[in-house]
mmCIF file of C-alpha atoms in Angstrom:
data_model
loop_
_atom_site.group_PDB
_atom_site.id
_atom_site.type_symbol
_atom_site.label_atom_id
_atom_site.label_comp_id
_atom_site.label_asym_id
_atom_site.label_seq_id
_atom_site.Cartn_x
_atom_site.Cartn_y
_atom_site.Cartn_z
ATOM 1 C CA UNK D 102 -23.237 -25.490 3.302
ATOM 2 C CA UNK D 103 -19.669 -26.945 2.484
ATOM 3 C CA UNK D 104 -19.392 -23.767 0.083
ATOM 4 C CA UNK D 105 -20.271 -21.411 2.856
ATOM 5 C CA UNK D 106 -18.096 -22.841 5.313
ATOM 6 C CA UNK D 107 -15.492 -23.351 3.282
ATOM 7 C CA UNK D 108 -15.405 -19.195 2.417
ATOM 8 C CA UNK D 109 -13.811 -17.597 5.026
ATOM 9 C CA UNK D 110 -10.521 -20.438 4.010
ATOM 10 C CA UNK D 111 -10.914 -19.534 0.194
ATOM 11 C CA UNK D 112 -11.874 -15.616 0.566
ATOM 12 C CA UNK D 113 -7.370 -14.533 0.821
ATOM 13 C CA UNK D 114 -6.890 -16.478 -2.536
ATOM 14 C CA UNK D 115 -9.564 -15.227 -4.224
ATOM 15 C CA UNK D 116 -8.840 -11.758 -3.094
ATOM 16 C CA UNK D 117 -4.980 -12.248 -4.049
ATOM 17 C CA UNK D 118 -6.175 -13.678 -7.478
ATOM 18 C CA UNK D 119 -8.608 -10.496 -8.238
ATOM 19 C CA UNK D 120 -6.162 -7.932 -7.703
ATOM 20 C CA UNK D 121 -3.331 -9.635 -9.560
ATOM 21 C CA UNK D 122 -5.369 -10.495 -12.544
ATOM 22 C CA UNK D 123 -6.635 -6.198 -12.085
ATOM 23 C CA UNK D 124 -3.676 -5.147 -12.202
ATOM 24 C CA UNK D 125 -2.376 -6.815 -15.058
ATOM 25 C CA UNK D 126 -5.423 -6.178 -16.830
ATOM 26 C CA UNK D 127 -4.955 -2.247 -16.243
ATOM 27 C CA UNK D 128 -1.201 -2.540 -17.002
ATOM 28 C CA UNK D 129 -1.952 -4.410 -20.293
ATOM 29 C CA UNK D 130 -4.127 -1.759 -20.983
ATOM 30 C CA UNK D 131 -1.723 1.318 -20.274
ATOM 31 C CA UNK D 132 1.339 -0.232 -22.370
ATOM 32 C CA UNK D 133 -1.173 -1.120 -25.079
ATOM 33 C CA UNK D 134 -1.480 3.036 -25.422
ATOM 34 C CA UNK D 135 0.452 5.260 -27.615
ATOM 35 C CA UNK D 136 3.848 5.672 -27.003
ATOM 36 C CA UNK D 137 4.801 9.208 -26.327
ATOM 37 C CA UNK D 138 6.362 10.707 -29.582
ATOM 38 C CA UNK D 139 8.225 13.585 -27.485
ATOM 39 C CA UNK D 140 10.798 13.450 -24.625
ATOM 40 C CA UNK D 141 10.598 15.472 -21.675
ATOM 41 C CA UNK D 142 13.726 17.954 -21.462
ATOM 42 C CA UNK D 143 16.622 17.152 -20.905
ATOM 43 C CA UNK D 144 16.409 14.202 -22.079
ATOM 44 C CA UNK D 145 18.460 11.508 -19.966
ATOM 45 C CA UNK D 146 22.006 10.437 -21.950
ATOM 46 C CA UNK D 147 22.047 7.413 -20.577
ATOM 47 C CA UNK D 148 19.409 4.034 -19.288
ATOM 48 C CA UNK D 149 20.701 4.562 -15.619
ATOM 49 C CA UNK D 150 20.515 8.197 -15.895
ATOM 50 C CA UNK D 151 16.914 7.879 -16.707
ATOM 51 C CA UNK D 152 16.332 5.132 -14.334
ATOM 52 C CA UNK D 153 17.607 7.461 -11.728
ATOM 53 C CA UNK D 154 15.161 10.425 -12.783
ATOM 54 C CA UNK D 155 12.170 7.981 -12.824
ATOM 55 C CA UNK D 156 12.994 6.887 -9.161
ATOM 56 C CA UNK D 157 13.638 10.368 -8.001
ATOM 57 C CA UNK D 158 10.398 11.247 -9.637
ATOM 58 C CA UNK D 159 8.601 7.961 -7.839
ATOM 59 C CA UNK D 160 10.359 8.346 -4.151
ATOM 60 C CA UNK D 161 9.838 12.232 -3.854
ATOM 61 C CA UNK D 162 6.456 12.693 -5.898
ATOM 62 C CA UNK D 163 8.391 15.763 -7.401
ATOM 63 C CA UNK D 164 5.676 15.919 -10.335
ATOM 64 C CA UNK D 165 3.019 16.079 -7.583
ATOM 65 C CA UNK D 166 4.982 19.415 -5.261
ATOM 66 C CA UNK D 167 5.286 20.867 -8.577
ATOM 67 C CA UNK D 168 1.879 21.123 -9.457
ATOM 68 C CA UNK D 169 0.201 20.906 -6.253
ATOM 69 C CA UNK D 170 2.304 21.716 -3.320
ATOM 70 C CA UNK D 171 -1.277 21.569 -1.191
ATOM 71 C CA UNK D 172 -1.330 17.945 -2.427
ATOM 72 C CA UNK D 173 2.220 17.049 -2.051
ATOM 73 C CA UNK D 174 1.831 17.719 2.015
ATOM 74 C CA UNK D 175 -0.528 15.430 2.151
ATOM 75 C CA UNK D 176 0.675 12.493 -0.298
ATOM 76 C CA UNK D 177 3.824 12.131 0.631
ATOM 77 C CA UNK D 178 4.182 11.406 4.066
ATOM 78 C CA UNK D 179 1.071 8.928 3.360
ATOM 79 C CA UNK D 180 3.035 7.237 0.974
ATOM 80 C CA UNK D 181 6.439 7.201 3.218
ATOM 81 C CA UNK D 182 4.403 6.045 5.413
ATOM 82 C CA UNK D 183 2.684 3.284 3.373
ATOM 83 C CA UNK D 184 6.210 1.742 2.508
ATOM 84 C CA UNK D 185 7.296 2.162 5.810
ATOM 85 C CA UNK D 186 4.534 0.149 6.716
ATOM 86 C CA UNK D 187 4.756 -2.839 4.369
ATOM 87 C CA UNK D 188 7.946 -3.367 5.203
ATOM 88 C CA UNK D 189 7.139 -3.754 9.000
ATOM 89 C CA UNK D 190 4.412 -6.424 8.046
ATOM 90 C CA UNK D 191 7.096 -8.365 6.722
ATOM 91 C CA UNK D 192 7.667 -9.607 10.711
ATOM 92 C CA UNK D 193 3.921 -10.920 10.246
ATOM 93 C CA UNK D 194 4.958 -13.490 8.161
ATOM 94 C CA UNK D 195 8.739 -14.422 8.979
ATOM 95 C CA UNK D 196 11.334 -13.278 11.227
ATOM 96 C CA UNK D 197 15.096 -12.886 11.497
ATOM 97 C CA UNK D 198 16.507 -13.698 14.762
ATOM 98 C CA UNK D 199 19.921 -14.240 13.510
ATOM 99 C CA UNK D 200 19.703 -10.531 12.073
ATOM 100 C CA UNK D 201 18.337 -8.981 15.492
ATOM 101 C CA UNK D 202 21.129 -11.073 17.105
ATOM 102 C CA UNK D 203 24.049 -10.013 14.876
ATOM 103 C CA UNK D 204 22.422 -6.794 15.565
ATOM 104 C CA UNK D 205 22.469 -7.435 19.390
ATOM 105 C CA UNK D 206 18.855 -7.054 20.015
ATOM 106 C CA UNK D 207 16.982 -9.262 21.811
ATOM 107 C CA UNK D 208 13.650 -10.595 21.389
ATOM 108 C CA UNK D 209 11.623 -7.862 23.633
ATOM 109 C CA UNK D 210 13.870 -4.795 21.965
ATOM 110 C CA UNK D 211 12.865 -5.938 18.604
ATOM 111 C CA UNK D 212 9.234 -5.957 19.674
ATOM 112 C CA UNK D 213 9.342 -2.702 21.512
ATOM 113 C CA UNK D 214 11.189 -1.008 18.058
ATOM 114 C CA UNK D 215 8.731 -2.006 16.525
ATOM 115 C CA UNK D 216 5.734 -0.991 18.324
ATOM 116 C CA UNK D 217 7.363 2.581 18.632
ATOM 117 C CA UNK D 218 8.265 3.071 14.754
ATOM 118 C CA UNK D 219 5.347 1.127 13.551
ATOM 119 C CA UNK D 220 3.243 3.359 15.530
ATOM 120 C CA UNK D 221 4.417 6.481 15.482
ATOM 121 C CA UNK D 222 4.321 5.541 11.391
ATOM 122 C CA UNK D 223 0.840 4.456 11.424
ATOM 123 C CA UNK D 224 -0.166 7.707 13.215
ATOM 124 C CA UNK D 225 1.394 9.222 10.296
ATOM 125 C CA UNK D 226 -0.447 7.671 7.970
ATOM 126 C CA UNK D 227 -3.707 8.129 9.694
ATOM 127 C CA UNK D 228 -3.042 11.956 9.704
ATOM 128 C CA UNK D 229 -2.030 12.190 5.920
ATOM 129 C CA UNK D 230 -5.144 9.852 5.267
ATOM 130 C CA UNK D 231 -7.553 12.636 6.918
ATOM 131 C CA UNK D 232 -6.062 15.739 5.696
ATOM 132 C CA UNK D 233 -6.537 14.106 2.141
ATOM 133 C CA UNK D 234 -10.147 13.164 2.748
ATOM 134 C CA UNK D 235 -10.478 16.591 4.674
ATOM 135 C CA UNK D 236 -8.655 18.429 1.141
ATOM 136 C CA UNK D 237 -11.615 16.542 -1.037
ATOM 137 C CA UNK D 238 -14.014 18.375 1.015
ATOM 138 C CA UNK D 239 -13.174 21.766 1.930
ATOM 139 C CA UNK D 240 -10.842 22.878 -1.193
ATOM 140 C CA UNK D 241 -12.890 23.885 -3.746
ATOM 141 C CA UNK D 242 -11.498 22.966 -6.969
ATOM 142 C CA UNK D 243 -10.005 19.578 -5.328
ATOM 143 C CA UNK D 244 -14.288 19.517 -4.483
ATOM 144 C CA UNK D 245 -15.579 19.853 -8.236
ATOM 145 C CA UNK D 246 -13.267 17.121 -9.501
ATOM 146 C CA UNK D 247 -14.125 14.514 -6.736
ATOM 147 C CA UNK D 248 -15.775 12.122 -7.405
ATOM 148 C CA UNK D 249 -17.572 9.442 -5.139
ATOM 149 C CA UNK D 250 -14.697 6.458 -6.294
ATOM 150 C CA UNK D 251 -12.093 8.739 -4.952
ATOM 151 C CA UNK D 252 -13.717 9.390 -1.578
ATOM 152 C CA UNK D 253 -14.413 5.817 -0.944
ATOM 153 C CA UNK D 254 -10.638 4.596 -1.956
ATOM 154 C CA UNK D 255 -9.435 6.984 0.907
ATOM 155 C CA UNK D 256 -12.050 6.388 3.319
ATOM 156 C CA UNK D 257 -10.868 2.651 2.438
ATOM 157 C CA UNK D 258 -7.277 2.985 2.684
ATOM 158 C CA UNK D 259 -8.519 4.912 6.149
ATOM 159 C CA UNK D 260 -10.663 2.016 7.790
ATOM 160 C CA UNK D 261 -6.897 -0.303 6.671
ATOM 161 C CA UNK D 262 -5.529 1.901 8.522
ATOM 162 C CA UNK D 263 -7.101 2.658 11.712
ATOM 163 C CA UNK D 264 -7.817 -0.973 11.990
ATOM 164 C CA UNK D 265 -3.859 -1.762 11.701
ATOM 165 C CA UNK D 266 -3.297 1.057 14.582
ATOM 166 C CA UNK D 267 -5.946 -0.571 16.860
ATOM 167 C CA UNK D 268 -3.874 -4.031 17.042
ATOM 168 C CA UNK D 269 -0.658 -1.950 17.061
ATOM 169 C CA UNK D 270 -1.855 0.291 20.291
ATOM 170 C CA UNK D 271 -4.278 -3.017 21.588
ATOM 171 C CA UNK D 272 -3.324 -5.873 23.216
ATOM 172 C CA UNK D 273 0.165 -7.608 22.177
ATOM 173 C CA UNK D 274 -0.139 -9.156 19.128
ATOM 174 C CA UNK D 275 1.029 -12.917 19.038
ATOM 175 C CA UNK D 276 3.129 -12.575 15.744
ATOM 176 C CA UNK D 277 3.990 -16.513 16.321
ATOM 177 C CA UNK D 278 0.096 -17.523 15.912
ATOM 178 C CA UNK D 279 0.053 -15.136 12.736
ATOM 179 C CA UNK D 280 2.672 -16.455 11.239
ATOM 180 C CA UNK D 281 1.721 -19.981 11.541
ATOM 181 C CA UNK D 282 -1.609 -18.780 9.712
ATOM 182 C CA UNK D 283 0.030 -17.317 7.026
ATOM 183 C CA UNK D 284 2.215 -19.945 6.366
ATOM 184 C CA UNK D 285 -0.298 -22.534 6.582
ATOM 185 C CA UNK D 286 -1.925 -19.870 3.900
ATOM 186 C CA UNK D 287 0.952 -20.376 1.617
ATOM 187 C CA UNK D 288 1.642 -23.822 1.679
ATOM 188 C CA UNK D 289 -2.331 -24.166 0.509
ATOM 189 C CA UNK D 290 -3.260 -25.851 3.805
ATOM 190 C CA UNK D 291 -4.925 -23.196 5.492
ATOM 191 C CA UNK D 292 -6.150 -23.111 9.104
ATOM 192 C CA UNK D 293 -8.472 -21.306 11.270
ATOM 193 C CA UNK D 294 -7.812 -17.419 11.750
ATOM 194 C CA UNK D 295 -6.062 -16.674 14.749
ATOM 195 C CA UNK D 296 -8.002 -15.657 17.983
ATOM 196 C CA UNK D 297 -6.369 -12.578 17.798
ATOM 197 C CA UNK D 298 -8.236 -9.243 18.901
ATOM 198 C CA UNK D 299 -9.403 -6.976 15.693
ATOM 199 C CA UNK D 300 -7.102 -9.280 13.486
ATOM 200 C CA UNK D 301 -10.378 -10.703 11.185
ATOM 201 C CA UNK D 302 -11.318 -6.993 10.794
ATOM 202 C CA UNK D 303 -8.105 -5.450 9.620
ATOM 203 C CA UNK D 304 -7.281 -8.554 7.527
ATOM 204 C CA UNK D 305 -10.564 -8.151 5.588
ATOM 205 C CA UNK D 306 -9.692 -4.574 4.908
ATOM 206 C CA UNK D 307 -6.913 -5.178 3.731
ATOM 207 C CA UNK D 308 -8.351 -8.124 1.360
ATOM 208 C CA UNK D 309 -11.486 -4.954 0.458
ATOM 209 C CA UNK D 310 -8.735 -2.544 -0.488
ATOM 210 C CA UNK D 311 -6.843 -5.424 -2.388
ATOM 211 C CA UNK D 312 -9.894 -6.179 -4.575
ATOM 212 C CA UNK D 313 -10.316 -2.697 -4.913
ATOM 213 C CA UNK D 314 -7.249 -1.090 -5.686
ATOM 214 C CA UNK D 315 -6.842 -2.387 -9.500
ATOM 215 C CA UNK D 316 -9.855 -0.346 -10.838
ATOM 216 C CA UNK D 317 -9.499 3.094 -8.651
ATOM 217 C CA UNK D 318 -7.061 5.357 -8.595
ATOM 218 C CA UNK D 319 -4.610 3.370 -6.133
ATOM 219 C CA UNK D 320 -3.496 1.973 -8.535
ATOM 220 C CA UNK D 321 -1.632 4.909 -10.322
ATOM 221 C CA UNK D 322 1.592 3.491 -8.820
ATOM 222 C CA UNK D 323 2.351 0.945 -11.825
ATOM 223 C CA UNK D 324 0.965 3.843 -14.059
ATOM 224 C CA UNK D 325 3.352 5.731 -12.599
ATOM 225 C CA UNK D 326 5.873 3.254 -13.794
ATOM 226 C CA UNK D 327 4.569 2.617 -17.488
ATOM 227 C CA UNK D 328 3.834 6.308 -18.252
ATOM 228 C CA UNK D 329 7.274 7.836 -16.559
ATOM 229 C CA UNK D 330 9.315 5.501 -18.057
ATOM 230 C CA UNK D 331 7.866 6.106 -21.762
ATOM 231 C CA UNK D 332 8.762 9.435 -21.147
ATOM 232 C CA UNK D 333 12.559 9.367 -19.439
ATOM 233 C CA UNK D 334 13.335 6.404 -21.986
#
């Protein structure tokens, strides 16, 4: 009983701890392959220069309009959108009133900004989400390579998402309470969730996706990385 009840406390660690030691097991395993023996032209003269061409490549998916400009509508904006969005969770976990008052905001303006750009973002991402899942279904030769791993990882990603947009257009949030969790989280004392509508919901989802992401294809973004920079090097 002091195992079960002790779950819901241990369940964030042991879902941070599976997707760190995933992804370092799938990295391990992608600089552990053969080095690429040819250059992509023209080859970059200098470290920054292909530095520069790897985050051009990463930031504007330029591999993915050039093959697959049908695929490129979609995955972009979901991954603008993404980043957008993890850096707008930061306020979950600290804030910065001496930045929003250097900035001459005040408390309530930061929290309206917020809800406005985090929502109009996570609508965003919602829509990119569907017309990728929609894309898996209706395109035909996006149909015969799908398989059931990549329909899940969206319909995932989806349920993350739609949960996140129900506390942003719900009731107000009470960052303070969630923050206090958190923190409690990472000093290893942790405390009951907050009593915060759909929070438990979206937080699992989140902890799903984070379990899941090392071994599906969410996780090309450090392949990205390793194979890219083999080949700009």
């Amino acid at each position: 009983m002091a195992l079960v009840s002790a779950l819901p406390d241990s369940l964030p660690y042991l879902s941070f701890l599976a997707c760190i030691m995933g992804l370092s097991w799938r990295i391990g395993r992608w600089c552990q392959g053969a080095s690429a023996s040819v250059l992509l032209f023209p080859v970059p003269q200098t470290a920054f220069a292909g530095w520069r061409r790897l985050a051009a490549e990463v930031c504007l998916l330029r591999g993915a309009h050039a093959g697959d400009p049908g695929l490129w509508i979609g995955a972009w904006p979901l991954h603008a959108a993404l980043a957008l969005l993890a850096v707008g969770h930061v306020r979950a976990f600290v804030d910065f009133p001496g930045l929003w008052r250097a900035l001459g905001l005040s408390p309530a303006d930061v929290d309206t900004l917020a809800s406005v750009s985090g929502g109009a973002v996570g609508v965003i991402a919602m829509a990119a989400c569907l017309y990728l899942l929609a894309r898996r279904g209706l395109v035909k030769r996006v149909r015969e390579i799908t398989r059931a791993e990549d329909v899940l990882s969206l319909l995932l990603l989806l349920a993350v998402i739609l949960s996140g947009n129900s506390l942003r257009f719900g009731p107000q949030v009470d960052l303070v309470r969630v923050r206090a969790y958190f923190a409690a989280m990472a000093t290893l004392h942790p405390v009951p969730m907050p009593d915060v509508p759909g929070f438990a919901a979206h937080f699992l989802l989140v902890q799903l996706l984070a379990v899941w992401a090392p071994w599906s294809k969410l996780a090309h973004a450090p392949g990205l990385f390793v194979a890219k920079s083999a080949l700009y090097r």
